[in-house]
Short mmCIF file of C-alpha atoms in Angstrom, two decimals:
data_model
loop_
_atom_site.label_atom_id
_atom_site.label_comp_id
_atom_site.label_asym_id
_atom_site.label_seq_id
_atom_site.Cartn_x
_atom_site.Cartn_y
_atom_site.Cartn_z
CA MET A 131 -60.55 65.66 16.35
CA ASP A 132 -61.31 66.04 20.04
CA GLU A 133 -59.79 63.90 22.83
CA ASN A 134 -62.87 61.55 23.05
CA GLN A 135 -62.50 60.73 19.32
CA GLU A 136 -58.75 60.46 19.49
CA GLN A 137 -58.62 57.71 22.13
CA PRO A 138 -60.49 55.04 20.15
CA GLN A 139 -58.36 55.92 17.17
CA LEU A 140 -55.11 55.36 19.02
CA GLN A 141 -56.52 52.17 20.51
CA ALA A 142 -57.40 50.84 17.08
CA ILE A 143 -53.86 51.60 15.83
CA ASN A 144 -52.17 49.86 18.84
CA GLU A 145 -54.44 46.79 18.91
CA LEU A 146 -55.57 46.27 15.31
CA GLY A 147 -53.05 48.11 13.22
CA SER A 148 -55.75 50.14 11.61
CA SER A 149 -56.59 53.85 11.39
CA ILE A 150 -58.99 56.20 9.54
CA ILE A 151 -57.93 59.09 7.30
CA GLU A 152 -60.54 61.83 6.87
CA THR A 153 -60.05 64.40 4.14
CA GLN A 154 -62.32 66.54 1.85
CA ARG A 155 -61.91 63.90 -0.83
CA GLY A 156 -63.25 61.05 1.34
CA THR A 157 -62.71 58.82 4.36
CA ILE A 158 -60.24 55.92 4.03
CA HIS A 159 -59.74 53.06 6.37
CA VAL A 160 -56.10 51.92 6.57
CA LEU A 161 -55.48 48.30 7.50
CA THR A 162 -51.96 46.90 8.09
CA ILE A 163 -51.23 43.20 7.65
CA VAL A 164 -47.87 42.60 9.22
CA GLY A 165 -45.75 39.73 10.66
CA GLN A 166 -47.47 36.32 10.54
CA ILE A 167 -51.12 35.71 9.70
CA GLU A 168 -52.41 34.03 12.82
CA GLY A 169 -54.91 31.23 12.30
CA HIS A 170 -56.50 28.71 14.67
CA GLN A 171 -53.17 28.31 16.59
CA VAL A 172 -52.19 31.26 18.83
CA LEU A 173 -48.68 32.43 18.11
CA PRO A 174 -46.13 33.19 20.91
CA PRO A 175 -46.43 36.79 22.33
CA THR A 176 -42.96 37.58 20.97
CA SER A 177 -44.17 37.08 17.38
CA LYS A 178 -45.57 39.97 15.41
CA SER A 179 -48.87 38.81 14.11
CA THR A 180 -52.17 39.80 12.34
CA LYS A 181 -55.18 37.97 13.88
CA TYR A 182 -57.85 36.97 11.43
CA GLU A 183 -60.59 37.20 14.08
CA HIS A 184 -59.79 40.90 14.36
CA VAL A 185 -59.48 41.59 10.61
CA MET A 186 -62.63 39.73 9.35
CA PRO A 187 -65.21 41.67 11.40
CA LEU A 188 -63.30 44.89 10.71
CA LEU A 189 -63.60 44.38 6.93
CA ALA A 190 -67.31 43.71 7.32
CA THR A 191 -67.65 46.94 9.22
CA VAL A 192 -65.68 48.89 6.51
CA GLU A 193 -67.91 47.43 3.81
CA GLU A 194 -71.24 48.37 5.57
CA SER A 195 -70.15 51.75 7.05
CA ASP A 196 -71.70 54.85 5.46
CA GLN A 197 -68.77 56.93 6.77
CA ILE A 198 -65.96 54.98 5.04
CA ASP A 199 -65.43 55.43 1.37
CA GLY A 200 -62.45 53.09 0.67
CA LEU A 201 -59.90 50.67 2.06
CA LEU A 202 -56.08 50.85 1.87
CA VAL A 203 -54.24 47.66 2.81
CA LEU A 204 -50.54 48.00 3.82
CA LEU A 205 -48.74 44.65 3.58
CA ASN A 206 -45.45 43.58 5.13
CA THR A 207 -45.99 39.94 6.00
CA VAL A 208 -43.99 36.73 5.96
CA GLY A 209 -47.14 34.68 5.44
CA GLY A 210 -48.81 32.36 7.89
CA ASP A 211 -51.95 30.39 8.26
CA ILE A 212 -53.22 29.49 4.73
CA GLU A 213 -56.97 29.30 5.46
CA ALA A 214 -56.97 32.46 7.57
CA GLY A 215 -55.01 34.33 4.86
CA LEU A 216 -57.30 33.09 2.09
CA GLY A 217 -60.32 33.98 4.15
CA ILE A 218 -59.13 37.54 4.58
CA ALA A 219 -58.17 37.74 0.92
CA GLU A 220 -61.66 36.52 -0.13
CA LEU A 221 -63.32 39.14 2.02
CA ILE A 222 -61.21 41.96 0.47
CA SER A 223 -61.82 40.76 -3.03
CA SER A 224 -65.59 40.60 -2.51
CA MET A 225 -65.92 44.12 -1.20
CA SER A 226 -67.90 46.55 -3.31
CA LYS A 227 -65.96 49.66 -2.03
CA PRO A 228 -62.76 50.80 -3.65
CA THR A 229 -59.70 48.85 -2.39
CA VAL A 230 -56.05 49.34 -2.88
CA SER A 231 -53.17 47.22 -1.56
CA LEU A 232 -49.53 48.30 -1.13
CA VAL A 233 -46.69 45.75 -0.58
CA LEU A 234 -43.92 47.14 1.49
CA GLY A 235 -41.00 45.17 2.57
CA GLY A 236 -42.52 41.78 1.80
CA GLY A 237 -45.65 40.05 0.73
CA HIS A 238 -44.61 36.43 1.09
CA SER A 239 -46.31 33.10 0.92
CA ILE A 240 -50.02 33.64 1.72
CA GLY A 241 -49.29 37.38 1.51
CA VAL A 242 -49.37 36.99 -2.32
CA PRO A 243 -53.21 36.31 -2.41
CA LEU A 244 -53.70 39.12 0.07
CA ALA A 245 -51.70 41.50 -2.14
CA VAL A 246 -53.77 40.73 -5.28
CA SER A 247 -57.13 40.70 -3.43
CA ALA A 248 -57.57 44.49 -3.74
CA LYS A 249 -59.05 46.06 -6.88
CA GLN A 250 -55.77 47.76 -7.49
CA SER A 251 -52.36 46.63 -6.24
CA PHE A 252 -49.13 48.50 -5.77
CA ILE A 253 -45.60 47.32 -4.77
CA ALA A 254 -42.58 49.28 -3.56
CA PRO A 255 -39.51 48.78 -5.88
CA SER A 256 -37.55 47.19 -3.03
CA ALA A 257 -40.33 44.91 -1.83
CA ALA A 258 -40.19 41.13 -2.28
CA MET A 259 -42.76 38.37 -2.67
CA THR A 260 -41.94 34.64 -2.18
CA ILE A 261 -44.05 32.14 -4.08
CA HIS A 262 -43.77 28.56 -3.01
CA PRO A 263 -45.84 25.37 -2.64
CA VAL A 264 -48.15 24.65 0.30
CA ARG A 265 -46.30 23.65 3.45
CA LEU A 266 -47.75 22.33 6.69
CA ASN A 267 -46.10 22.20 10.13
CA GLY A 268 -46.47 19.39 12.65
CA LEU A 269 -47.51 15.81 12.09
CA VAL A 270 -48.13 14.85 8.48
CA ILE A 271 -49.48 11.39 7.70
CA GLY A 272 -47.72 9.87 4.67
CA VAL A 273 -50.76 8.62 2.76
CA PRO A 274 -52.09 9.52 -0.70
CA GLN A 275 -55.00 11.47 0.86
CA THR A 276 -52.53 13.93 2.45
CA PHE A 277 -50.85 14.76 -0.79
CA TYR A 278 -54.24 15.12 -2.55
CA TYR A 279 -55.19 17.57 0.28
CA PHE A 280 -52.04 19.58 -0.40
CA GLU A 281 -52.83 19.70 -4.11
CA ARG A 282 -56.37 20.91 -3.47
CA ILE A 283 -55.19 23.79 -1.20
CA GLN A 284 -52.51 24.69 -3.73
CA GLU A 285 -55.13 24.75 -6.47
CA ARG A 286 -57.31 27.11 -4.39
CA ILE A 287 -54.36 29.53 -4.10
CA ILE A 288 -53.46 29.33 -7.84
CA GLN A 289 -57.14 29.96 -8.78
CA PHE A 290 -57.52 32.89 -6.44
CA VAL A 291 -54.25 34.57 -7.57
CA THR A 292 -54.92 34.13 -11.30
CA ALA A 293 -58.51 35.32 -10.98
CA ASN A 294 -57.48 38.50 -9.10
CA SER A 295 -54.43 39.49 -11.02
CA ARG A 296 -53.04 39.43 -14.65
CA VAL A 297 -50.49 36.68 -14.07
CA LYS A 298 -50.83 33.61 -16.28
CA ARG A 299 -51.60 30.34 -14.54
CA ASP A 300 -48.62 28.48 -16.14
CA VAL A 301 -46.24 31.31 -15.20
CA PHE A 302 -47.42 31.41 -11.53
CA THR A 303 -47.29 27.63 -11.25
CA LYS A 304 -43.72 27.62 -12.66
CA LEU A 305 -42.66 30.24 -10.11
CA MET A 306 -44.28 28.21 -7.32
CA LEU A 307 -42.51 24.91 -8.25
CA GLN A 308 -39.13 26.26 -9.34
CA THR A 309 -36.02 24.56 -7.91
CA GLY A 310 -32.60 25.93 -7.34
CA GLU A 311 -33.48 29.48 -6.32
CA LEU A 312 -34.33 29.05 -2.63
CA ALA A 313 -31.59 27.55 -0.50
CA ALA A 314 -33.81 25.25 1.51
CA ASP A 315 -37.14 25.29 -0.37
CA VAL A 316 -38.93 25.10 -3.68
CA GLY A 317 -40.22 28.31 -5.12
CA SER A 318 -39.21 31.74 -6.18
CA VAL A 319 -38.52 35.25 -4.84
CA ILE A 320 -39.57 38.15 -7.08
CA TYR A 321 -39.18 41.88 -6.56
CA GLY A 322 -41.10 45.03 -7.36
CA GLU A 323 -40.59 45.55 -11.08
CA GLU A 324 -40.63 41.84 -11.82
CA ALA A 325 -43.95 41.39 -9.96
CA VAL A 326 -45.48 44.07 -12.25
CA GLU A 327 -43.95 42.63 -15.46
CA LEU A 328 -45.38 39.27 -14.65
CA GLY A 329 -48.85 40.75 -14.04
CA LEU A 330 -48.97 39.68 -10.45
CA ILE A 331 -49.10 43.30 -9.17
CA ASP A 332 -50.63 46.18 -11.10
CA GLU A 333 -48.15 49.03 -10.49
CA ILE A 334 -44.87 50.07 -8.95
CA GLY A 335 -45.48 52.80 -6.44
CA GLY A 336 -45.46 54.00 -2.84
CA LEU A 337 -47.87 55.52 -0.40
CA SER A 338 -48.71 58.68 -2.36
CA ALA A 339 -49.46 56.71 -5.54
CA ALA A 340 -51.66 54.20 -3.72
CA LEU A 341 -53.62 56.94 -1.94
CA GLU A 342 -54.02 58.96 -5.21
CA ARG A 343 -55.36 55.89 -7.03
CA LEU A 344 -57.73 55.08 -4.15
CA HIS A 345 -59.06 58.70 -4.10
CA GLY A 346 -59.60 58.42 -7.85
CA MET A 347 -61.61 55.20 -7.50
CA ILE A 348 -63.70 56.87 -4.68
CA ASP A 349 -64.41 59.85 -6.92
CA GLU A 350 -65.48 57.59 -9.77
CA ARG A 351 -67.80 55.70 -7.41
CA LYS A 352 -69.35 58.80 -6.09
CA ASN A 353 -70.02 60.19 -9.61
CA LYS A 354 -71.84 57.08 -10.78
#
């Protein structure tokens, strides 16, 4: 890679948290989703965030590019804006190219749909995932319509997660509404092996396992 090619690559890593891996087996775009998922409200500059207006067009580019064979999503997120997170997750799940996700550290809150959105999902043994009901910050009007709105958003999340993983609806709902586990909240925290046992994540593994699976999926697609 010459200097002219290297500069845009370094800029993409610094600004978007993405990079491209080129090998004889294929070209992989690596997308990192870290910190908070930023939605319509801009987060303070001191917050580590993933901006949906950067990620969405990037995913469209990956899908349409003749040079890119697959997508690896690296996740370490505390969650964030529900609709922005769901929007990114829907884009990943609707891609025709091979996609693999890897949860490292944490895939909390709206990070759960993001983790299951790929065609194959991995989680590190030490990684954690927090599953809890929908929460909104700021002014909340105490009328029945507000609670109905909460229920509808929650249903969208449940439907997406159960459609894109092997977890049973009743099991996921129970984890979401569990009391007594989180000190100041309703919900559950699960770790690597438990996430796989529940069917939420496909496999335990790290970077090499995720890359090997992605290359295998790319090879299968090329041979069809």
